[in-house]
Short mmCIF file of C-alpha atoms and ligand atoms in Angstrom, two decimals:
data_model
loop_
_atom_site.label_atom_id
_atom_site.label_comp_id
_atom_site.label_asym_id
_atom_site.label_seq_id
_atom_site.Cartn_x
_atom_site.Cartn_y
_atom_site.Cartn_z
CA UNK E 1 -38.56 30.08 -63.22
CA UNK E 2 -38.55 33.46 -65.04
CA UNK E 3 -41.05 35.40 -67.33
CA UNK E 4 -38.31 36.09 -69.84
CA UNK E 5 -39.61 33.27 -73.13
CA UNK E 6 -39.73 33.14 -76.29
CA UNK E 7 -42.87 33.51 -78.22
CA UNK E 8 -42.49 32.01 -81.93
CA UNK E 9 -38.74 33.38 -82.19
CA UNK E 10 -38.93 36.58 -80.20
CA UNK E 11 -38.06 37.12 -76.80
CA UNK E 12 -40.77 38.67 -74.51
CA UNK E 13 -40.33 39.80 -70.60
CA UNK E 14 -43.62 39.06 -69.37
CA UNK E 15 -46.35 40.24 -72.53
CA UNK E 16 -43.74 42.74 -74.05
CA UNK E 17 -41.64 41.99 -77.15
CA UNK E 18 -38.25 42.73 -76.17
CA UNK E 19 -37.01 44.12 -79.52
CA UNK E 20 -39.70 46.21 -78.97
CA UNK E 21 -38.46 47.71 -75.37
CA UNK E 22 -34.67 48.18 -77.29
CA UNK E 23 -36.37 50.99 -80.00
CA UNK E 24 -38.23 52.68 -76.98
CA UNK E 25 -35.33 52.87 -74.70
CA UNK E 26 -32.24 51.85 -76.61
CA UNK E 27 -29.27 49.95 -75.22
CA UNK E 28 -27.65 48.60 -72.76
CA UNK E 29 -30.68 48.03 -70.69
CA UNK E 30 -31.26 46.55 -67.47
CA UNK E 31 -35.28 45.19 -67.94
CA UNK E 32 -36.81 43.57 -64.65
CA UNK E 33 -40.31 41.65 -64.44
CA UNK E 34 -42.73 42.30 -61.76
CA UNK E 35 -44.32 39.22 -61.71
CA UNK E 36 -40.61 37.42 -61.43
CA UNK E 37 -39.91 39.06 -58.23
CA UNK E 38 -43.17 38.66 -56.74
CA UNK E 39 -43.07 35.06 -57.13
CA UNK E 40 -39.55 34.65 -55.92
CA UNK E 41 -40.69 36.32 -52.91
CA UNK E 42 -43.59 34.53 -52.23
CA UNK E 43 -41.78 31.03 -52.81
CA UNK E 44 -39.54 31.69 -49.82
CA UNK E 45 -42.59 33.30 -47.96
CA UNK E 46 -44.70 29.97 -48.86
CA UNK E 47 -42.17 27.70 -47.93
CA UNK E 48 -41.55 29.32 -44.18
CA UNK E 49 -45.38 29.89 -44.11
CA UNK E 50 -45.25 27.33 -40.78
CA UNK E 51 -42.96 29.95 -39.09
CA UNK E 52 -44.01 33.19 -40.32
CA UNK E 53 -40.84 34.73 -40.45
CA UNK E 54 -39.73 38.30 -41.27
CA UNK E 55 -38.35 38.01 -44.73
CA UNK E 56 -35.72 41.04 -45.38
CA UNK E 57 -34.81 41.78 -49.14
CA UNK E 58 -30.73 41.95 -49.38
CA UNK E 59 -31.13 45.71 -50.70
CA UNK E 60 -27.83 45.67 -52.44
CA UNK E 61 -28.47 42.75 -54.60
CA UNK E 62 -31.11 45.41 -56.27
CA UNK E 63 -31.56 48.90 -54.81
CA UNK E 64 -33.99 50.58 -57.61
CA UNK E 65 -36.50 51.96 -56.06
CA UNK E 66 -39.39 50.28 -58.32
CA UNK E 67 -37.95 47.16 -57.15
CA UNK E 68 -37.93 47.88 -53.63
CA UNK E 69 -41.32 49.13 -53.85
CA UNK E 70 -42.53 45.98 -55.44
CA UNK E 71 -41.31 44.01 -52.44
CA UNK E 72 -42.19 46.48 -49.98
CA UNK E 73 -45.78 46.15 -51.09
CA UNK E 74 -45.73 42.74 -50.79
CA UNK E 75 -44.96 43.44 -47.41
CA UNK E 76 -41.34 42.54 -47.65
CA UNK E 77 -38.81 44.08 -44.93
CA UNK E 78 -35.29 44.90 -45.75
CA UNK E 79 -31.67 44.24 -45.24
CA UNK E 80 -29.49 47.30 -45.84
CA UNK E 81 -25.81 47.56 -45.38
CA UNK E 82 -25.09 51.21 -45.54
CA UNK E 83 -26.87 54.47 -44.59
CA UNK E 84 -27.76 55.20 -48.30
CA UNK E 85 -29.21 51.56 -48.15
CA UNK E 86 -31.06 52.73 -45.86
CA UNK E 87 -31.86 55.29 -47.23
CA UNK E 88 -33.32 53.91 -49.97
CA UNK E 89 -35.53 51.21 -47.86
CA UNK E 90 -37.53 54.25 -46.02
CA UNK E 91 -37.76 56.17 -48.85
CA UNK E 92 -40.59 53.42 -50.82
CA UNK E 93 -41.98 53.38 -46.98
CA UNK E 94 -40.85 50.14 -45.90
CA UNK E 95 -41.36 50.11 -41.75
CA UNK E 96 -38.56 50.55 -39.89
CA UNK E 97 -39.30 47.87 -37.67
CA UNK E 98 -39.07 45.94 -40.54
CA UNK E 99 -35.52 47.11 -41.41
CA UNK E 100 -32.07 45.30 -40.03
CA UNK E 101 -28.73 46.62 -40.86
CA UNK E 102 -25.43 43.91 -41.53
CA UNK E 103 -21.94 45.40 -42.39
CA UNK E 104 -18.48 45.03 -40.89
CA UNK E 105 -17.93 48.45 -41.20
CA UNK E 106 -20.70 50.83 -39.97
CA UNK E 107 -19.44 54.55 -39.67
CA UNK E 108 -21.59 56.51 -36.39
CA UNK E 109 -23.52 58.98 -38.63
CA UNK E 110 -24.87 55.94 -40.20
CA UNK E 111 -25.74 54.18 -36.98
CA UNK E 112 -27.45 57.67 -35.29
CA UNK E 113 -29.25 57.53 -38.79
CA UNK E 114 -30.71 53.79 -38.38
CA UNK E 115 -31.15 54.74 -34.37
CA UNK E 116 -33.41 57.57 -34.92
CA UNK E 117 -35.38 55.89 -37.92
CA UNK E 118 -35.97 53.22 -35.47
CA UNK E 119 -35.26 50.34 -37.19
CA UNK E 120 -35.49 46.94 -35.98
CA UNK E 121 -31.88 45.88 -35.32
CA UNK E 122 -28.24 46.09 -35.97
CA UNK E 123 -26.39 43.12 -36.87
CA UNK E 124 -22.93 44.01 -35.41
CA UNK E 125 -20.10 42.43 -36.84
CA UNK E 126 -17.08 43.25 -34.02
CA UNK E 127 -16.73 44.29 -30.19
CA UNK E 128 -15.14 47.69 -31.69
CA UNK E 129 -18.70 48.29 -33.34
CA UNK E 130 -20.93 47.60 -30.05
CA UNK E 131 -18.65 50.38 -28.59
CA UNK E 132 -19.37 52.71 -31.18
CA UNK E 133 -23.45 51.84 -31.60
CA UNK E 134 -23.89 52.21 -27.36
CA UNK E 135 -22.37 55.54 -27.54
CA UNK E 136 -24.49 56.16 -30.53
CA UNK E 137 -27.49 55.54 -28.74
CA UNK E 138 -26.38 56.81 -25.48
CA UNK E 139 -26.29 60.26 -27.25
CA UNK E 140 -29.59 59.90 -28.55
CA UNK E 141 -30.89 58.75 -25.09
CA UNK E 142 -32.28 55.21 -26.72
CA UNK E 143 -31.65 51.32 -25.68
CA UNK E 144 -31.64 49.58 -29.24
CA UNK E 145 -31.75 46.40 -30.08
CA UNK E 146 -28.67 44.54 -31.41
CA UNK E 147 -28.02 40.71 -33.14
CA UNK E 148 -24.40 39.34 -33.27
CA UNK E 149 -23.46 37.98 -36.55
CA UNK E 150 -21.40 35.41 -35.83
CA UNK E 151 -18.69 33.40 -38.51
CA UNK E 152 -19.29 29.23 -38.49
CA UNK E 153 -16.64 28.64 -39.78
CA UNK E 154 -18.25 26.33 -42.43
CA UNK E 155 -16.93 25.34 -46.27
CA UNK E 156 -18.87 26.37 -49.38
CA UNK E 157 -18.30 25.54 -52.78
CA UNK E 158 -18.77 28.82 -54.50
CA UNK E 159 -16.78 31.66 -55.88
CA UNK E 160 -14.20 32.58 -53.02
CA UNK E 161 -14.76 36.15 -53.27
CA UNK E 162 -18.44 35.46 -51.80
CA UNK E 163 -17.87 33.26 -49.38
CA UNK E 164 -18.63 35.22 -46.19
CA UNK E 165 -18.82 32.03 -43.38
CA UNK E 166 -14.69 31.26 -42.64
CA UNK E 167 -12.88 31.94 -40.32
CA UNK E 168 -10.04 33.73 -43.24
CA UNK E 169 -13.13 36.45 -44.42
CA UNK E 170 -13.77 39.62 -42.51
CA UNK E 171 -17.36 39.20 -41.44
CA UNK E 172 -19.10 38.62 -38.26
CA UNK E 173 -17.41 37.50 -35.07
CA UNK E 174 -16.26 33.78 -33.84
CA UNK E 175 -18.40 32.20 -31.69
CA UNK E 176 -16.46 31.72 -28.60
CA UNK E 177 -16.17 35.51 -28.65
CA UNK E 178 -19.71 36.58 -29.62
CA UNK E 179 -20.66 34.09 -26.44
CA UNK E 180 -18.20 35.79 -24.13
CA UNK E 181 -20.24 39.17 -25.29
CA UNK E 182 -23.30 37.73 -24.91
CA UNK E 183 -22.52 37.18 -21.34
CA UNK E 184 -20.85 40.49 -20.79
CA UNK E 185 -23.92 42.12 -22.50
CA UNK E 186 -24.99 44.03 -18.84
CA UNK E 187 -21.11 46.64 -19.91
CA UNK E 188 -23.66 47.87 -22.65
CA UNK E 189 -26.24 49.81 -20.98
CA UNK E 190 -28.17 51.03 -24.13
CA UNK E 191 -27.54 47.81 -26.10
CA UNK E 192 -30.26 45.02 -26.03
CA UNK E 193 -28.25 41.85 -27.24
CA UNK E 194 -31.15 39.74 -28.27
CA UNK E 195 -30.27 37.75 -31.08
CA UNK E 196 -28.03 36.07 -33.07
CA UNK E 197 -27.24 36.46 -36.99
CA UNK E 198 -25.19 34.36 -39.53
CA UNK E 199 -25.07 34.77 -43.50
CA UNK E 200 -22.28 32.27 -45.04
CA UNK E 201 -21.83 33.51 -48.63
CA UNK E 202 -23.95 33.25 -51.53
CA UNK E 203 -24.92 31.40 -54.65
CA UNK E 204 -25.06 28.72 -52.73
CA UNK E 205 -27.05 25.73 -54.55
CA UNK E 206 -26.81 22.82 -51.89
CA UNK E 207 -28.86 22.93 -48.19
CA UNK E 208 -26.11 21.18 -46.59
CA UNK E 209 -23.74 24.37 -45.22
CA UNK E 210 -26.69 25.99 -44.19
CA UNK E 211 -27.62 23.19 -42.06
CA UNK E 212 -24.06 23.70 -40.53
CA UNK E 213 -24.25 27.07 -40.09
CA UNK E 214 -27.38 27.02 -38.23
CA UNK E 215 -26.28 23.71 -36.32
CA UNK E 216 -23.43 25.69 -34.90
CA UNK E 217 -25.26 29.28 -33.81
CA UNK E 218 -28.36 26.53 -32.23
CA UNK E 219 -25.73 25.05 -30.27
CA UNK E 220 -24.50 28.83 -29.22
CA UNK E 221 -28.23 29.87 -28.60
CA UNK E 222 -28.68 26.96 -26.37
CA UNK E 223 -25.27 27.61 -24.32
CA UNK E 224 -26.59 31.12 -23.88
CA UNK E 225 -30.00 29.73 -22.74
CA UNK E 226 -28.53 27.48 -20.03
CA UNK E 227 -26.63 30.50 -18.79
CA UNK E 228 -30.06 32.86 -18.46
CA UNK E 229 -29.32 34.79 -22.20
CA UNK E 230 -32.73 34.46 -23.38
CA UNK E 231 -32.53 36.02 -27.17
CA UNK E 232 -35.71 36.83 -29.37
CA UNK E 233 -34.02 36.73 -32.91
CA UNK E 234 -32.39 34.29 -34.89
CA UNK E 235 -31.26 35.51 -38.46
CA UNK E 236 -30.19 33.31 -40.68
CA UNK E 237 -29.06 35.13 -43.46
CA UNK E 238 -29.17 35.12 -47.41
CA UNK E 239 -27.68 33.41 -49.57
CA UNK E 240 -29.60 30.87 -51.38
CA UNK E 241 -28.64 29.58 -55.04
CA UNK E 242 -30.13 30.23 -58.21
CA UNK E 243 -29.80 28.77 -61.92
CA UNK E 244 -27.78 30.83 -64.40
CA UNK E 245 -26.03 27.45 -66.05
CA UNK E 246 -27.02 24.44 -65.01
CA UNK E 247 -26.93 24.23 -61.38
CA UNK E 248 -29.15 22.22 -59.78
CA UNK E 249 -30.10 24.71 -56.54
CA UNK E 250 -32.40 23.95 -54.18
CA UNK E 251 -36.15 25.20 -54.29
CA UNK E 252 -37.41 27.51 -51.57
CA UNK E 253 -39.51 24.32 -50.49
CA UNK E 254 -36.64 22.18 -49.87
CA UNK E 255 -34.43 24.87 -48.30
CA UNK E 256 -37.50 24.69 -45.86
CA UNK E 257 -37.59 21.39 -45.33
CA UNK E 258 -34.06 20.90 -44.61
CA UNK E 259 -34.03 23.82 -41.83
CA UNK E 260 -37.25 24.28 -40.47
CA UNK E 261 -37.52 21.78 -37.59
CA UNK E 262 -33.87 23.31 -36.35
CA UNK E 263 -35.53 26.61 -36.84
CA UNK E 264 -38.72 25.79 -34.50
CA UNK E 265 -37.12 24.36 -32.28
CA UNK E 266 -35.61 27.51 -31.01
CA UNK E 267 -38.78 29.17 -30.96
CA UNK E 268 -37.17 32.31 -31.29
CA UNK E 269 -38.92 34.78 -34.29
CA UNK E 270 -36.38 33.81 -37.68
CA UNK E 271 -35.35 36.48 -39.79
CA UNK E 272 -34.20 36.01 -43.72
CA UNK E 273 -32.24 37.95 -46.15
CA UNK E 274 -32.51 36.93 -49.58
CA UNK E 275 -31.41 38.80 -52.45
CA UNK E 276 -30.15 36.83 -55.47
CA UNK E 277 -32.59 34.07 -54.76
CA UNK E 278 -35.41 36.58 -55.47
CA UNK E 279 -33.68 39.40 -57.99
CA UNK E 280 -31.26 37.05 -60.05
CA UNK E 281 -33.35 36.00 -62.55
CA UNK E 282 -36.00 38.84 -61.95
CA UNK E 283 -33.85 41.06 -64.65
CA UNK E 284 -32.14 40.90 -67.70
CA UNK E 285 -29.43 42.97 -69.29
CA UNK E 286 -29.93 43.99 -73.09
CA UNK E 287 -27.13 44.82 -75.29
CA UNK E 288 -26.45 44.94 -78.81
CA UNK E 289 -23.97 43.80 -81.18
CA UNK E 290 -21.61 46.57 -81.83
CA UNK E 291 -19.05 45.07 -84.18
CA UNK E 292 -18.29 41.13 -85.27
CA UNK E 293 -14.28 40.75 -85.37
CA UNK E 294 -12.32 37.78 -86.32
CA UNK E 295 -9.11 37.47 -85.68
CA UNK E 296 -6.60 33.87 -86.33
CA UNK E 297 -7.79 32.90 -82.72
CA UNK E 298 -10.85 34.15 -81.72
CA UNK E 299 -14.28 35.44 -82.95
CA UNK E 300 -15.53 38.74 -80.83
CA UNK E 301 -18.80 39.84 -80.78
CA UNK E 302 -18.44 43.21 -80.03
CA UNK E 303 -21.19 44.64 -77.79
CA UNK E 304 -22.27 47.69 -76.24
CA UNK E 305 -22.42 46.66 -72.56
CA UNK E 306 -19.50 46.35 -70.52
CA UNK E 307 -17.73 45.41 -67.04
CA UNK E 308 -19.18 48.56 -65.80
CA UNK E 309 -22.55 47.77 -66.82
CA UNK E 310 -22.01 44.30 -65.33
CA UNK E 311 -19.19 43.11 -63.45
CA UNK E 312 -19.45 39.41 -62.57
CA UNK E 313 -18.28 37.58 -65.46
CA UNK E 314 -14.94 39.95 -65.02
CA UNK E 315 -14.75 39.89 -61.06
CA UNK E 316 -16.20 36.42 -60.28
CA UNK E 317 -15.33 34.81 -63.27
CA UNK E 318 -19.48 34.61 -63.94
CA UNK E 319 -21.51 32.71 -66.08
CA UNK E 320 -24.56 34.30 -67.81
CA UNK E 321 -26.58 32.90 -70.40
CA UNK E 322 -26.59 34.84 -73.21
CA UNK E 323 -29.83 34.52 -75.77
CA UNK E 324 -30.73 36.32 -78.86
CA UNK E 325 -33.35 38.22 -79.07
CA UNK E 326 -34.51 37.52 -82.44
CA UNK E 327 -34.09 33.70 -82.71
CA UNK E 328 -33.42 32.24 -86.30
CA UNK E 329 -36.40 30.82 -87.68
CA UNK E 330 -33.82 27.58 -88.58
CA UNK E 331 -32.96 26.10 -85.13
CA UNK E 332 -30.57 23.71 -86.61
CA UNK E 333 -28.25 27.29 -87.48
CA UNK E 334 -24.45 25.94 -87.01
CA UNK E 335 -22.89 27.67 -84.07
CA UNK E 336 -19.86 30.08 -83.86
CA UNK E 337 -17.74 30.25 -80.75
CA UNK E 338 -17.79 33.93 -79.35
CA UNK E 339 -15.87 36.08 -76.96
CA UNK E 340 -18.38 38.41 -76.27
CA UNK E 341 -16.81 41.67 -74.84
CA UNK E 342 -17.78 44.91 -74.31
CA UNK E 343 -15.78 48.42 -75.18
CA UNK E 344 -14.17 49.20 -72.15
CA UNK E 345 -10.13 49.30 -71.92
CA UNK E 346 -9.45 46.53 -70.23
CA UNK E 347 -8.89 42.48 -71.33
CA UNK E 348 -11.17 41.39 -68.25
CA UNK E 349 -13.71 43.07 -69.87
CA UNK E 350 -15.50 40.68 -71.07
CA UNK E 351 -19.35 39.26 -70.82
CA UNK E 352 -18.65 35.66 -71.99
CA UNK E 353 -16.07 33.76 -73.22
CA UNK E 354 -15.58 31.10 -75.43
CA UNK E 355 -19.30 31.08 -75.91
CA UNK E 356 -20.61 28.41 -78.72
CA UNK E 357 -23.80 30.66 -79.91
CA UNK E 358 -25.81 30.79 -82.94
CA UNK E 359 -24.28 33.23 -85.35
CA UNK E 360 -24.61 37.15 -84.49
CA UNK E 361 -24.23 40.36 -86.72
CA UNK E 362 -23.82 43.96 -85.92
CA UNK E 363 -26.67 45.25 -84.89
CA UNK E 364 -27.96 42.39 -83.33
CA UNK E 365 -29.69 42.05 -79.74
CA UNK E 366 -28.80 39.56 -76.95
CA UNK E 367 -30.31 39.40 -73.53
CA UNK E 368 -28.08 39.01 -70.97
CA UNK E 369 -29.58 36.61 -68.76
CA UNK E 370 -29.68 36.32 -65.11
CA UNK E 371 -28.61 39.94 -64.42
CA UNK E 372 -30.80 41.09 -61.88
CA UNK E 373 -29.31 40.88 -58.95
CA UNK E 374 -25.63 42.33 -58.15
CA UNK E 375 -25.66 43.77 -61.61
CA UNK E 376 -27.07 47.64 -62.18
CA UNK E 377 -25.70 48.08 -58.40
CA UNK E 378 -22.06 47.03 -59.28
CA UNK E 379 -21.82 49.30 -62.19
CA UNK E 380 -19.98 52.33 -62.16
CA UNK E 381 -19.04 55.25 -64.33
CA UNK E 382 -15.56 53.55 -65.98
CA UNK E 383 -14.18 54.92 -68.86
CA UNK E 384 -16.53 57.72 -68.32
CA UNK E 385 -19.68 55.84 -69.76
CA UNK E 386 -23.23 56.84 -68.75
CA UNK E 387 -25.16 54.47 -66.50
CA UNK E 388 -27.56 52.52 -68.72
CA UNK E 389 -31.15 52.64 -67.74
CA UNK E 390 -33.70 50.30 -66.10
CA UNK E 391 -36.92 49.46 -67.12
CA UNK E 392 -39.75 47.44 -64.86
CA UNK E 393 -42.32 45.50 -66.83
CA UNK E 394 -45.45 44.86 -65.30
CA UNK E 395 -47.40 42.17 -68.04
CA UNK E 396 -47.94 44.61 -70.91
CA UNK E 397 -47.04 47.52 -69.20
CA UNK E 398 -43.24 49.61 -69.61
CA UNK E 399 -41.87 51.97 -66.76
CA UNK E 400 -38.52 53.51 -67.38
CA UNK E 401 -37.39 53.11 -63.38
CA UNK E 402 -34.48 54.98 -63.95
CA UNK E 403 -33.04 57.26 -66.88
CA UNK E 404 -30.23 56.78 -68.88
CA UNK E 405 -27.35 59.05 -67.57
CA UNK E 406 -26.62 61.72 -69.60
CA UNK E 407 -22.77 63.37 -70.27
CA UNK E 408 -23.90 66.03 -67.93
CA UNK E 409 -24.82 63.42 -65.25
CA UNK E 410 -20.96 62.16 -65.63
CA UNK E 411 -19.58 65.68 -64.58
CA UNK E 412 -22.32 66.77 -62.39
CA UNK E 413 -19.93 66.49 -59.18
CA UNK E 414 -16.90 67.79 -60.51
CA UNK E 415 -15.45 71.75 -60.04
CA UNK E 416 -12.78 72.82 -61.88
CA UNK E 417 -10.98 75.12 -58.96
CA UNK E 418 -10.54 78.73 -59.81
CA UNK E 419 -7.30 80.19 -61.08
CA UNK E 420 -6.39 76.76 -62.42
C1 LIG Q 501 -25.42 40.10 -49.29
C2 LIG Q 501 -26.13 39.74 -48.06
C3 LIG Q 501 -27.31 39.01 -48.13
C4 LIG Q 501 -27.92 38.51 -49.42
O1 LIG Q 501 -27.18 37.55 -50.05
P1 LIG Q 501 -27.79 36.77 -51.32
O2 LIG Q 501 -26.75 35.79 -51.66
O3 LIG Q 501 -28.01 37.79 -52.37
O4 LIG Q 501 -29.07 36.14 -50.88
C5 LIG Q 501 -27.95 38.72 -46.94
N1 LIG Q 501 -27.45 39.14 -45.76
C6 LIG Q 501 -26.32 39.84 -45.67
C7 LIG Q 501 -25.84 40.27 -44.32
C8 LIG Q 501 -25.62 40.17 -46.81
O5 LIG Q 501 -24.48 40.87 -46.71
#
């Protein structure tokens, strides 16, 4: 659930009237609720409570800063995938040792970086990579400690561009080969191997694949264990589901229930990386109604965020409630099927289609439901528009987290070479 309600026919993000945020800050907008995040965080850290595990926040589902904070405070660690990730995580002051970096394609300034920060461990994704993080660490004179993500190979039924866990995608390594490592482990002499790592994909909504996944790297862990490998990690990734139709995901509690005994068994400390499960619904994204055109097939509703303000109805094929604002006092109001698109150049650029929603006008707001996770971090600079700004709501309280970028911003980079 979600602080984002209506009160009589007015949308509010936690004690703040909505409309009321659009004449402060204008639009697009991304808004995010404290209270939402905390809560999603806790669920998970509730539901594992038997374990106590080390619960990292998937930084690039939402990398503001006042959202990272917000976690960190709550004592949250963090998964980063890049240096500027990283970054980002030590920046609000999360611990290092709270800090594990994923990616299938670290670069060695990035991996000196996470060395000397001292984080808690890499999650290498190749045999190439080990080479390149032991002569990282070599130079720096350190022994660090390293997971292997391995791939299980398993079937999930979401989009195919986020499924992370076959053998076809890029990430982690196949298990008869991370076990062959493992063994080999003593050719790295500043490399601790000492755990193991899986994430499978995401937005996924049934416990079943997980259990699969975690079958598969137990039945690794205790190969390694007959053979004298004793690890201390077992990461098991992000990935959980969350509503933005009607799926039917599993709760935090029954993700638990499903994995837990496997997870005790091992006895080895468990590491999680959520990021949608606990941004998704944390955020909205506000637009307004730019124009209303009809044409013989189709109504648009013309609006002022687009594909580069959020990407995954145009990249995933997406679904995102979209609500109004202002709801009309008559709640039996006829409905009007909508393409709602944004301005950008492109015919993929669009935020729903075929949408059956009461009737808009210019000028209009809708929120944008569901956006906080993978959307202000996807969006990008496209047809040279400003990125919008983000807003944090804590109960009656406004921050502007970041500013709107200005036409300055857009060419801050650029030179013009002399004698052009
Ligand atoms: C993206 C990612 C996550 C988070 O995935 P969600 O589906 O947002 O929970 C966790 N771990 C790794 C390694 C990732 O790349």
């Amino acid at each position: 659930m979600h602080e984002f309600r209506y009160k009589g026919n007015e949308l509010y993000c936690e004690g703040v009237k909505i409309s009321r945020i659009a004449k402060r800050f204008d639009t697009p907008l991304y808004i995010y609720s404290r209270k939402t995040l905390i809560d999603h965080y806790r669920k998970i850290k509730k539901a594992f409570s038997a374990i106590r595990p080390l619960i990292c926040f998937s930084v690039k589902a939402n990398s503001n800063l006042a959202v990272l904070k917000v976690l960190a405070n709550q004592s949250a660690g963090m998964d980063v995938v890049s240096g500027g990730e990283l970054y980002r995580a030590l920046k609000v002051g999360v611990a290092p040792q709270r800090i594990v970096y994923a990616g299938v394609g670290k670069r060695e300034q990035e991996i000196a970086l996470a060395i000397k920060a001292g984080i808690l461990l890499f999650n290498a994704e190749s045999f190439a990579e080990l080479g390149l993080i032991e002569r990282a660490a070599g130079r720096l004179r350190k022994k660090v400690d390293v997971s292997l993500r391995i791939n299980p190979d398993v079937e999930i039924h979401t989009h195919r561009f986020i499924t992370t866990g076959r053998m076809i995608n890029k990430f982690g390594l196949d298990i008869r080969t991370a076990e062959e490592i493992f063994l080999r482990s003593r050719i790295f002499s500043h490399l601790n191997l000492v755990g193991v790592h899986i994430h499978i994909g995401s937005q996924i909504t049934e416990g079943r694949p997980f259990v699969l996944a975690i079958k598969k790297a137990l039945h690794l862990i205790k190969r390694l264990k007959s053979k004298g490998v004793q690890l201390k990690y077992f990461n098991i990734g992000g990935g959980l589901g969350i509503v933005y139709r009607n799926e039917r995901p599993q709760t935090a509690d029954e993700f638990a229930q499903a994995v837990l005994p496997l997870l005790k068994e091992t006895k080895l400390k468990i590491i999680l990386e959520p990021g949608r499960f606990i941004a998704g619904n944390s955020g909205i994204l506000l637009t307004k109604v730019v124009y209303v055109k009809k044409t013989p097939k189709k109504n648009f509703a013309i609006v002022d965020a687009g594909m580069n303000d959020l990407i995954r109805p145009a990249l995933y094929g997406a679904y995102h409630e979209i609500l109004p604002v202002v709801r009309a006092k008559d709640k039996a109001e006829r409905k009007v099927r909508y393409d709602v698109v944004g301005p950008i150049c492109e015919s993929g650029d669009f935020l729903a289609q075929g949408r059956d929603m009461p009737i808009v006008q210019a000028g209009d707001l809708l929120a944008v439901m569901s956006s906080g996770a993978y959307g202000f971090v996807m969006s990008s600079n496209y047809n040279s528009r400003p990125r919008v700004a983000e807003v944090l709501i804590d109960k009656n309280k406004v921050s502007l987290v970041r500013k709107r970028e200005s036409y300055r911003d857009l060419i801050r980079a650029e030179v013009i070479p002399k004698g052009l």
